[in-house]
Amino acid sequence: MTVRTRIAPSPTGDPHVGTAYIALFNYAFAKQHGGQFVLRIEDTDQKRSTAESEQAILDALRWAGLEWDEGPDVGGGLGPYRQSERREHYEAHCQSLVDAGHAFHCFCTSEELDAMRAEQMAAKQTPRYDGRCAHLAASEVSTRLAEGREHVVRMRVPEEGDCVVHDRLRGDIQIPWAQVDMQVLMKADGLPTYHLANVVDDHLMGITHVIRGEEWIPSAPKHQLLYHYFGWEMPELCHLPLLRNPDQSKLSKRKNPTSILFYRDQGFLPEALLNYLGRMGWSMPDEREQFSLKEMIEAFNIDRVSLGGPIFDLEKLTWLNGQWLKNTLTDEEYRSRLMEWMCSEAFFESALPHLKSRIDVFSEASQWLNPLWLKDVPVSEEALDQLGLEKEVLANTLQYLIWRFESISTWSRELIEAEIRWVADSLGLKLKDVMPVVFIVLSGTRQAISAFDLAVLLGPDRTRARVRAGLEAAGGVSKKGLKRLEKSYQEALQSIDTVKDAN
Ligand code: GLU
């Protein structure tokens, strides 16, 4: 058997370090067995998927050094590798489940489903589909379909007993069928859900081992049942522990920068990032902290992954990156990697317009570029005082900015500007009060390119990290204050049309 693994990201945002972590373990496992590593784009959620996000994921994984053998951009014999181009596979397989009686048409409206949910919640039951369309007479189904009634297709699920799913790291996991919902397989828009598409594709693409995050364990019974309905052998499952913030909560952009692009733009080496991710739940047999991807593949043993939630700690990663810079790169490599980071074509393409209008001699350049090159920009108390805002107002403004910047889906100048305006409006401030706040926390100086341009060039994670650091420098918001602020923020969200709604 040739081992085939895959990473199957959904292109709905910035490329997440969690994706690189799962990709790394899939990659190491496949390569160690002389197998193949596939990249499949799971873009069945048409509302949230974007071409930019897909491109960013490909760029980020490639930057990290994880090359795939088959994928949407490199092709392969079992493509296409983008789910939006595989509709006919899902339609045919879904129909075969309906024909065999393993799935049924469901005509319930969203109002009916909401009411069902509300009743179940009131009765303290786990909300789930109650099966009201599961036993409609065939003639009734045909009539409704002929009438063109909107519908979805759901899978049947056993009513009693337990499902036992085997996980390579966790052994048998027992889940009562009563907790497993009659999952929608095909949505009203004719597109499959994750569950159907994922199972069909893993099978058709010959995936032998599904190595993914533990958040997918609850989906495993549905997948196992689908494999059974189709009469297919299921790949071996291996759910890896989720990355955590130092406070043990799930790694999220609220507490840690999570975009792979943040690490690239801050000047981390991809080797060091992969090395660090390789230490998440796994270690070298000799416990050595620094190792290359090649060394990891040679020594890799997935059965040695430990299940305690690995902590993703920026300081530790920074230290490890330092080890790589100090001990591993030759002078020649050091020079070229530094140049590549500081003066890449992409960097200058975006920074040049801001320089051109401002400088007369090159020696003036670094003053403008510094805020982009610096790891962080300490903001002095004095600089914050000079903003002329009350301490509390300043902290609230920064906290609002963090929340709004966390919710921006596309990091564009237009949306950033709209969010800053929204913050000013909702706090009863003027744009000219808030702009200097943004300017000072992003640049750390008095003279820099505009705050909007800085935010665009820094990207979402670096911008957020600076606003968070600014909030800390401003004294932060107390726990109690935060609760109050969150409430008024939610109210403001409801009362003023948010940018998203307006678009
Ligand atoms: N598209 C899923 C994700 O975004 C893939 C999950 C899986 O690996 O099955 O993570």
CSV table of C-alpha atoms in Angstrom, one decimal, residues 22-448:
chain,number,residue,atom,x,y,z
A,22,ILE,CA,-1.4,19.5,10.5
A,23,ALA,CA,0.1,19.7,7.0
A,24,LEU,CA,3.6,19.1,8.6
A,25,PHE,CA,2.5,15.9,10.3
A,26,ASN,CA,0.7,14.6,7.2
A,27,TYR,CA,3.8,15.5,5.1
A,28,ALA,CA,6.2,13.8,7.5
A,29,PHE,CA,4.1,10.7,7.7
A,30,ALA,CA,3.7,10.4,4.0
A,31,LYS,CA,7.3,11.1,3.2
A,32,GLN,CA,8.6,8.7,5.8
A,33,HIS,CA,6.6,5.9,4.2
A,34,GLY,CA,7.7,6.9,0.7
A,35,GLY,CA,4.2,8.1,0.0
A,36,GLN,CA,2.4,11.1,-1.3
A,37,PHE,CA,1.1,14.2,0.2
A,38,VAL,CA,-2.0,15.8,-1.4
A,39,LEU,CA,-3.4,19.3,-1.1
A,40,ARG,CA,-7.1,19.6,-1.6
A,41,ILE,CA,-9.1,22.9,-1.3
A,42,GLU,CA,-12.4,22.4,0.5
A,43,ASP,CA,-14.3,25.4,-0.9
A,44,THR,CA,-17.9,24.1,-0.7
A,45,ASP,CA,-18.9,27.0,1.5
A,46,GLN,CA,-19.3,29.4,-1.3
A,47,LYS,CA,-20.2,32.4,0.8
A,48,ARG,CA,-17.0,32.3,2.8
A,49,SER,CA,-14.5,30.9,0.4
A,50,THR,CA,-12.3,33.3,-1.6
A,51,ALA,CA,-9.7,32.9,-4.3
A,52,GLU,CA,-7.4,35.3,-2.3
A,53,SER,CA,-7.5,33.0,0.7
A,54,GLU,CA,-6.8,30.0,-1.4
A,55,GLN,CA,-3.8,31.7,-2.9
A,56,ALA,CA,-2.6,32.8,0.5
A,57,ILE,CA,-2.8,29.2,1.8
A,58,LEU,CA,-0.8,27.9,-1.1
A,59,ASP,CA,1.8,30.7,-0.8
A,60,ALA,CA,2.1,30.2,3.0
A,61,LEU,CA,2.5,26.4,2.9
A,62,ARG,CA,5.0,26.6,0.1
A,63,TRP,CA,6.9,29.3,2.0
A,64,ALA,CA,7.0,27.0,4.9
A,65,GLY,CA,8.6,24.3,2.8
A,66,LEU,CA,5.8,21.8,2.6
A,67,GLU,CA,5.5,20.9,-1.1
A,68,TRP,CA,2.5,18.8,-2.1
A,69,ASP,CA,2.7,16.1,-4.8
A,70,GLU,CA,-0.8,16.7,-6.1
A,71,GLY,CA,-2.9,19.8,-5.7
A,72,PRO,CA,-5.0,22.4,-7.5
A,73,ASP,CA,-2.0,24.3,-8.9
A,74,VAL,CA,0.3,21.3,-9.7
A,75,GLY,CA,-2.4,18.9,-10.9
A,76,GLY,CA,-2.2,15.1,-10.4
A,77,GLY,CA,-4.0,12.0,-11.7
A,78,LEU,CA,-6.9,12.1,-9.3
A,79,GLY,CA,-8.0,15.7,-9.6
A,80,PRO,CA,-9.5,18.2,-9.8
A,81,TYR,CA,-8.3,19.1,-6.3
A,82,ARG,CA,-10.7,21.9,-5.7
A,83,GLN,CA,-14.1,20.7,-4.4
A,84,SER,CA,-16.0,23.4,-6.3
A,85,GLU,CA,-14.9,21.6,-9.5
A,86,ARG,CA,-16.1,18.2,-8.4
A,87,ARG,CA,-19.8,18.7,-8.1
A,88,GLU,CA,-20.7,15.7,-10.4
A,89,HIS,CA,-18.9,13.3,-8.0
A,90,TYR,CA,-20.9,14.5,-5.0
A,91,GLU,CA,-24.2,14.5,-6.9
A,92,ALA,CA,-23.7,11.0,-8.2
A,93,HIS,CA,-22.7,9.6,-4.8
A,94,CYS,CA,-25.4,11.4,-3.0
A,95,GLN,CA,-28.0,10.0,-5.4
A,96,SER,CA,-26.6,6.5,-4.8
A,97,LEU,CA,-27.2,6.9,-1.1
A,98,VAL,CA,-30.7,8.1,-1.6
A,99,ASP,CA,-31.4,5.2,-4.0
A,100,ALA,CA,-30.1,2.7,-1.5
A,101,GLY,CA,-32.2,4.2,1.3
A,102,HIS,CA,-29.3,5.5,3.3
A,103,ALA,CA,-30.2,9.1,2.8
A,104,PHE,CA,-33.5,11.0,2.4
A,105,HIS,CA,-34.8,14.3,1.1
A,106,CYS,CA,-35.7,16.8,3.8
A,107,PHE,CA,-38.1,19.6,3.0
A,108,CYS,CA,-38.2,21.3,6.4
A,109,THR,CA,-38.0,25.1,6.2
A,110,SER,CA,-35.6,27.0,8.4
A,111,GLU,CA,-38.5,28.2,10.5
A,112,GLU,CA,-39.5,24.6,11.2
A,113,LEU,CA,-35.9,23.7,12.1
A,114,ASP,CA,-35.7,26.7,14.4
A,115,ALA,CA,-38.9,25.8,16.1
A,116,MET,CA,-37.7,22.2,16.5
A,117,ARG,CA,-34.5,23.4,18.0
A,118,ALA,CA,-36.2,25.7,20.4
A,119,GLU,CA,-38.5,23.0,21.6
A,120,GLN,CA,-35.6,20.6,22.2
A,121,MET,CA,-33.6,23.2,24.0
A,122,ALA,CA,-36.6,24.0,26.2
A,123,ALA,CA,-36.9,20.3,27.0
A,124,LYS,CA,-33.2,20.3,27.8
A,125,GLN,CA,-32.4,17.9,24.9
A,126,THR,CA,-29.5,18.0,22.6
A,127,PRO,CA,-30.8,19.8,19.5
A,128,ARG,CA,-30.8,17.5,16.5
A,129,TYR,CA,-33.0,16.8,13.5
A,130,ASP,CA,-36.0,14.8,14.7
A,131,GLY,CA,-36.4,12.7,11.5
A,132,ARG,CA,-39.7,14.1,10.4
A,133,CYS,CA,-38.9,13.8,6.7
A,134,ALA,CA,-37.1,10.5,7.1
A,135,HIS,CA,-40.3,8.4,6.5
A,136,LEU,CA,-42.2,10.3,3.9
A,137,ALA,CA,-43.8,8.1,1.3
A,138,ALA,CA,-41.9,7.8,-1.9
A,139,SER,CA,-44.8,9.3,-3.9
A,140,GLU,CA,-45.0,12.3,-1.5
A,141,VAL,CA,-41.2,12.9,-2.1
A,142,SER,CA,-41.6,12.7,-5.9
A,143,THR,CA,-44.6,15.1,-5.8
A,144,ARG,CA,-42.6,17.6,-3.7
A,145,LEU,CA,-39.6,17.3,-5.9
A,146,ALA,CA,-41.7,17.7,-9.0
A,147,GLU,CA,-43.2,20.9,-7.5
A,148,GLY,CA,-39.6,22.2,-7.1
A,149,ARG,CA,-39.8,22.4,-3.3
A,150,GLU,CA,-36.6,23.5,-1.7
A,151,HIS,CA,-34.9,20.6,0.0
A,152,VAL,CA,-31.7,19.1,1.3
A,153,VAL,CA,-30.5,15.5,1.5
A,154,ARG,CA,-29.8,14.1,4.9
A,155,MET,CA,-28.1,10.8,5.9
A,156,ARG,CA,-29.9,8.2,8.0
A,157,VAL,CA,-28.4,7.4,11.4
A,158,PRO,CA,-29.1,4.4,13.6
A,159,GLU,CA,-31.5,5.2,16.3
A,160,GLU,CA,-29.9,3.1,19.0
A,161,GLY,CA,-26.6,1.8,20.2
A,162,ASP,CA,-23.1,3.2,20.1
A,163,CYS,CA,-20.7,4.0,17.3
A,164,VAL,CA,-17.2,2.9,17.9
A,165,VAL,CA,-14.6,4.8,15.9
A,166,HIS,CA,-11.0,3.8,16.0
A,167,ASP,CA,-8.3,6.5,16.3
A,168,ARG,CA,-4.7,5.6,15.9
A,169,LEU,CA,-3.7,7.7,18.8
A,170,ARG,CA,-6.7,7.4,21.1
A,171,GLY,CA,-7.8,3.8,20.5
A,172,ASP,CA,-11.6,3.1,20.3
A,173,ILE,CA,-13.8,6.1,20.8
A,174,GLN,CA,-17.4,5.3,21.7
A,175,ILE,CA,-20.1,7.8,20.8
A,176,PRO,CA,-23.8,7.0,21.3
A,177,TRP,CA,-25.7,7.2,18.0
A,178,ALA,CA,-28.3,9.4,19.8
A,179,GLN,CA,-25.7,12.1,19.8
A,180,VAL,CA,-25.1,11.9,16.1
A,181,ASP,CA,-27.3,14.1,13.9
A,182,MET,CA,-28.9,13.2,10.7
A,183,GLN,CA,-26.3,15.2,8.9
A,184,VAL,CA,-27.2,17.3,5.8
A,185,LEU,CA,-25.1,15.9,3.0
A,186,MET,CA,-26.4,18.0,0.1
A,187,LYS,CA,-27.4,21.6,0.7
A,188,ALA,CA,-30.4,23.4,-0.8
A,189,ASP,CA,-27.9,25.1,-3.2
A,190,GLY,CA,-27.0,21.8,-4.7
A,191,LEU,CA,-23.5,21.8,-3.1
A,192,PRO,CA,-22.3,19.1,-0.7
A,193,THR,CA,-21.5,19.7,2.9
A,194,TYR,CA,-18.0,19.1,4.3
A,195,HIS,CA,-18.9,15.6,5.4
A,196,LEU,CA,-20.1,14.2,2.1
A,197,ALA,CA,-17.4,15.9,0.0
A,198,ASN,CA,-14.6,15.0,2.4
A,199,VAL,CA,-15.5,11.3,2.5
A,200,VAL,CA,-16.1,11.0,-1.3
A,201,ASP,CA,-12.8,12.9,-2.0
A,202,ASP,CA,-10.7,11.0,0.5
A,203,HIS,CA,-11.9,7.8,-1.1
A,204,LEU,CA,-11.6,8.9,-4.7
A,205,MET,CA,-8.2,10.4,-4.1
A,206,GLY,CA,-6.9,7.2,-2.5
A,207,ILE,CA,-6.2,8.7,0.9
A,208,THR,CA,-5.0,6.0,3.3
A,209,HIS,CA,-4.5,8.0,6.5
A,210,VAL,CA,-6.6,11.0,7.6
A,211,ILE,CA,-4.4,13.0,10.0
A,212,ARG,CA,-6.3,16.1,11.2
A,213,GLY,CA,-7.2,18.2,14.2
A,214,GLU,CA,-9.1,16.7,17.2
A,215,GLU,CA,-12.0,19.1,16.5
A,216,TRP,CA,-13.1,16.7,13.8
A,217,ILE,CA,-13.6,13.7,16.2
A,218,PRO,CA,-17.4,14.4,16.6
A,219,SER,CA,-17.6,14.1,12.8
A,220,ALA,CA,-15.9,10.7,12.6
A,221,PRO,CA,-19.1,8.6,13.3
A,222,LYS,CA,-20.8,10.3,10.4
A,223,HIS,CA,-17.8,9.7,8.2
A,224,GLN,CA,-17.5,6.1,9.3
A,225,LEU,CA,-21.2,5.5,8.5
A,226,LEU,CA,-20.8,7.0,5.1
A,227,TYR,CA,-17.9,4.7,4.3
A,228,HIS,CA,-20.0,1.8,5.4
A,229,TYR,CA,-23.0,2.9,3.3
A,230,PHE,CA,-20.7,3.3,0.3
A,231,GLY,CA,-19.1,0.0,1.0
A,232,TRP,CA,-15.6,1.6,1.0
A,233,GLU,CA,-12.7,0.9,3.3
A,234,MET,CA,-12.1,3.8,5.7
A,235,PRO,CA,-8.7,5.5,5.9
A,236,GLU,CA,-7.0,5.2,9.2
A,237,LEU,CA,-8.0,8.1,11.5
A,238,CYS,CA,-5.5,10.0,13.6
A,239,HIS,CA,-6.7,13.1,15.4
A,240,LEU,CA,-3.9,15.4,16.5
A,241,PRO,CA,-4.2,17.6,19.6
A,242,LEU,CA,-5.1,21.2,19.0
A,243,LEU,CA,-2.6,23.9,19.5
A,244,ARG,CA,-3.1,26.0,22.5
A,245,ASN,CA,-2.3,29.5,23.8
A,246,PRO,CA,0.0,29.7,26.8
A,247,ASP,CA,-3.2,30.0,29.0
A,248,GLN,CA,-4.3,26.6,27.6
A,249,SER,CA,-7.2,28.1,25.6
A,250,LYS,CA,-7.5,27.0,21.9
A,251,LEU,CA,-5.0,28.9,19.8
A,252,SER,CA,-6.8,32.0,18.5
A,253,LYS,CA,-6.0,35.2,16.9
A,254,ARG,CA,-7.4,37.0,19.9
A,255,LYS,CA,-4.4,36.0,22.0
A,256,ASN,CA,-1.6,35.0,19.5
A,257,PRO,CA,-0.9,35.8,15.9
A,258,THR,CA,-2.2,32.8,14.1
A,259,SER,CA,-1.5,33.6,10.4
A,260,ILE,CA,1.5,31.9,8.8
A,261,LEU,CA,2.0,35.2,7.0
A,262,PHE,CA,2.6,37.0,10.3
A,263,TYR,CA,5.6,34.7,10.9
A,264,ARG,CA,6.9,35.2,7.4
A,265,ASP,CA,6.5,39.0,7.6
A,266,GLN,CA,8.0,39.3,11.1
A,267,GLY,CA,11.1,37.6,9.7
A,268,PHE,CA,10.9,34.1,11.1
A,269,LEU,CA,12.7,31.4,9.1
A,270,PRO,CA,10.3,28.8,7.7
A,271,GLU,CA,12.7,26.1,8.9
A,272,ALA,CA,12.4,27.4,12.5
A,273,LEU,CA,8.6,27.6,12.3
A,274,LEU,CA,8.4,24.0,11.0
A,275,ASN,CA,10.9,22.9,13.6
A,276,TYR,CA,8.7,24.5,16.3
A,277,LEU,CA,5.5,23.0,14.9
A,278,GLY,CA,7.3,19.6,14.8
A,279,ARG,CA,7.6,19.9,18.6
A,280,MET,CA,3.9,20.3,19.1
A,281,GLY,CA,2.9,17.1,20.7
A,282,TRP,CA,6.0,15.3,19.3
A,283,SER,CA,9.7,15.2,20.0
A,284,MET,CA,12.8,13.8,18.6
A,285,PRO,CA,13.8,10.4,20.2
A,286,ASP,CA,16.8,12.2,21.7
A,287,GLU,CA,14.7,15.2,22.8
A,288,ARG,CA,16.9,17.5,20.7
A,289,GLU,CA,15.1,20.9,20.3
A,290,GLN,CA,16.5,21.9,17.0
A,291,PHE,CA,16.0,19.7,13.9
A,292,SER,CA,15.4,20.1,10.2
A,293,LEU,CA,12.4,18.8,8.3
A,294,LYS,CA,14.6,16.1,6.8
A,295,GLU,CA,15.7,15.0,10.2
A,296,MET,CA,12.1,15.0,11.4
A,297,ILE,CA,11.0,12.8,8.6
A,298,GLU,CA,13.8,10.3,9.3
A,299,ALA,CA,12.9,10.0,13.0
A,300,PHE,CA,9.2,10.5,12.7
A,301,ASN,CA,6.9,8.2,14.5
A,302,ILE,CA,3.3,9.3,14.7
A,303,ASP,CA,2.5,6.9,17.5
A,304,ARG,CA,4.7,9.0,19.7
A,305,VAL,CA,2.4,12.0,19.4
A,306,SER,CA,1.3,12.9,22.9
A,307,LEU,CA,-2.3,14.0,23.4
A,308,GLY,CA,-1.9,16.8,26.0
A,309,GLY,CA,-2.6,20.1,24.3
A,310,PRO,CA,0.7,21.5,22.9
A,311,ILE,CA,1.3,25.1,23.8
A,312,PHE,CA,2.2,27.4,21.0
A,313,ASP,CA,4.4,30.0,22.7
A,314,LEU,CA,5.7,32.9,20.6
A,315,GLU,CA,8.7,33.4,22.9
A,316,LYS,CA,9.8,29.9,22.6
A,317,LEU,CA,9.5,30.0,18.8
A,318,THR,CA,11.5,33.3,18.8
A,319,TRP,CA,14.2,31.6,20.8
A,320,LEU,CA,14.3,28.7,18.4
A,321,ASN,CA,14.4,31.0,15.5
A,322,GLY,CA,17.4,32.6,17.1
A,323,GLN,CA,19.1,29.2,17.3
A,324,TRP,CA,18.6,28.7,13.6
A,325,LEU,CA,20.0,32.2,12.8
A,326,LYS,CA,23.0,31.8,15.2
A,327,ASN,CA,24.0,28.2,14.7
A,328,THR,CA,22.7,26.9,11.4
A,329,LEU,CA,22.9,29.4,8.6
A,330,THR,CA,26.2,30.0,6.9
A,331,ASP,CA,27.2,33.6,6.5
A,332,GLU,CA,26.3,33.4,2.8
A,333,GLU,CA,22.9,32.0,3.6
A,334,TYR,CA,22.4,34.5,6.4
A,335,ARG,CA,23.1,37.4,4.0
A,336,SER,CA,20.8,36.2,1.3
A,337,ARG,CA,18.0,35.3,3.7
A,338,LEU,CA,18.2,38.6,5.4
A,339,MET,CA,18.1,40.5,2.1
A,340,GLU,CA,15.3,38.4,0.9
A,341,TRP,CA,13.3,39.3,3.9
A,342,MET,CA,14.1,43.0,4.1
A,343,CYS,CA,14.3,43.9,0.5
A,344,SER,CA,12.1,41.4,-1.4
A,345,GLU,CA,10.5,42.5,-4.6
A,346,ALA,CA,7.1,42.1,-3.1
A,347,PHE,CA,8.1,44.3,-0.1
A,348,PHE,CA,9.4,47.1,-2.3
A,349,GLU,CA,6.5,46.9,-4.7
A,350,SER,CA,4.2,47.8,-1.9
A,351,ALA,CA,6.5,50.2,0.0
A,352,LEU,CA,7.9,52.1,-2.9
A,353,PRO,CA,5.0,54.4,-3.6
A,354,HIS,CA,5.2,55.6,-0.1
A,355,LEU,CA,8.9,56.3,-0.3
A,356,LYS,CA,8.9,57.9,-3.7
A,357,SER,CA,6.7,60.8,-2.6
A,358,ARG,CA,8.7,61.4,0.5
A,359,ILE,CA,12.4,61.1,0.2
A,360,ASP,CA,15.2,62.9,-1.7
A,361,VAL,CA,18.1,60.7,-0.8
A,362,PHE,CA,18.2,57.0,0.0
A,363,SER,CA,19.5,57.7,3.4
A,364,GLU,CA,16.1,59.0,4.3
A,365,ALA,CA,14.5,55.7,3.4
A,366,SER,CA,15.0,53.8,6.6
A,367,GLN,CA,13.1,56.3,8.7
A,368,TRP,CA,9.9,55.5,6.7
A,369,LEU,CA,10.5,51.8,6.3
A,370,ASN,CA,11.5,51.2,9.9
A,371,PRO,CA,7.9,50.7,11.2
A,372,LEU,CA,7.6,47.9,8.7
A,373,TRP,CA,10.9,46.3,9.5
A,374,LEU,CA,10.6,46.4,13.3
A,375,LYS,CA,9.5,43.4,15.2
A,376,ASP,CA,7.4,45.7,17.4
A,377,VAL,CA,7.2,49.4,18.1
A,378,PRO,CA,7.3,50.3,21.8
A,379,VAL,CA,4.9,53.1,22.5
A,380,SER,CA,5.9,55.5,25.3
A,381,GLU,CA,3.6,56.7,28.0
A,382,GLU,CA,4.4,60.2,27.0
A,383,ALA,CA,3.4,59.6,23.4
A,384,LEU,CA,0.1,58.2,24.6
A,385,ASP,CA,-0.5,61.1,26.9
A,386,GLN,CA,0.0,63.5,24.1
A,387,LEU,CA,-3.0,62.0,22.3
A,388,GLY,CA,-5.0,64.1,24.7
A,389,LEU,CA,-7.6,61.4,25.4
A,390,GLU,CA,-8.7,60.3,28.9
A,391,LYS,CA,-7.0,57.1,29.9
A,392,GLU,CA,-10.2,55.1,29.9
A,393,VAL,CA,-11.3,56.5,26.5
A,394,LEU,CA,-8.0,55.6,25.1
A,395,ALA,CA,-8.1,52.0,26.4
A,396,ASN,CA,-11.7,51.6,25.2
A,397,THR,CA,-10.7,52.9,21.7
A,398,LEU,CA,-7.9,50.4,21.5
A,399,GLN,CA,-10.0,47.5,22.6
A,400,TYR,CA,-12.7,48.4,20.1
A,401,LEU,CA,-10.1,48.6,17.4
A,402,ILE,CA,-8.8,45.1,18.3
A,403,TRP,CA,-12.3,43.7,18.1
A,404,ARG,CA,-13.1,45.3,14.8
A,405,PHE,CA,-9.7,44.3,13.3
A,406,GLU,CA,-10.3,40.7,14.4
A,407,SER,CA,-13.5,40.6,12.4
A,408,ILE,CA,-12.3,42.0,9.1
A,409,SER,CA,-12.6,39.4,6.5
A,410,THR,CA,-10.6,41.1,3.7
A,411,TRP,CA,-7.7,43.2,4.8
A,412,SER,CA,-8.2,46.2,2.5
A,413,ARG,CA,-7.6,49.8,3.0
A,414,GLU,CA,-11.3,50.5,2.5
A,415,LEU,CA,-12.5,48.1,5.2
A,416,ILE,CA,-9.8,49.2,7.6
A,417,GLU,CA,-10.8,52.8,7.2
A,418,ALA,CA,-14.5,51.9,7.6
A,419,GLU,CA,-13.8,50.0,10.8
A,420,ILE,CA,-11.8,52.9,12.3
A,421,ARG,CA,-14.7,55.2,11.4
A,422,TRP,CA,-17.1,52.8,13.0
A,423,VAL,CA,-15.0,52.7,16.2
A,424,ALA,CA,-15.0,56.5,16.3
A,425,ASP,CA,-18.7,56.8,15.8
A,426,SER,CA,-19.7,54.2,18.3
A,427,LEU,CA,-17.5,55.7,21.0
A,428,GLY,CA,-18.8,59.2,20.3
A,429,LEU,CA,-15.4,60.3,19.1
A,430,LYS,CA,-14.2,62.0,16.0
A,431,LEU,CA,-12.1,60.3,13.3
A,432,LYS,CA,-9.4,62.9,14.0
A,433,ASP,CA,-9.3,61.7,17.6
A,434,VAL,CA,-8.9,58.1,16.7
A,435,MET,CA,-6.5,58.3,13.8
A,436,PRO,CA,-3.6,59.5,15.9
A,437,VAL,CA,-4.2,56.6,18.2
A,438,VAL,CA,-3.9,54.1,15.4
A,439,PHE,CA,-1.0,56.0,14.0
A,440,ILE,CA,1.0,56.0,17.2
A,441,VAL,CA,0.5,52.3,18.0
A,442,LEU,CA,1.3,51.2,14.5
A,443,SER,CA,4.3,53.4,13.9
A,444,GLY,CA,5.7,54.1,17.4
A,445,THR,CA,7.0,57.4,16.1
A,446,ARG,CA,5.8,60.8,15.2
A,447,GLN,CA,6.7,60.7,11.5
A,448,ALA,CA,5.6,57.8,9.4
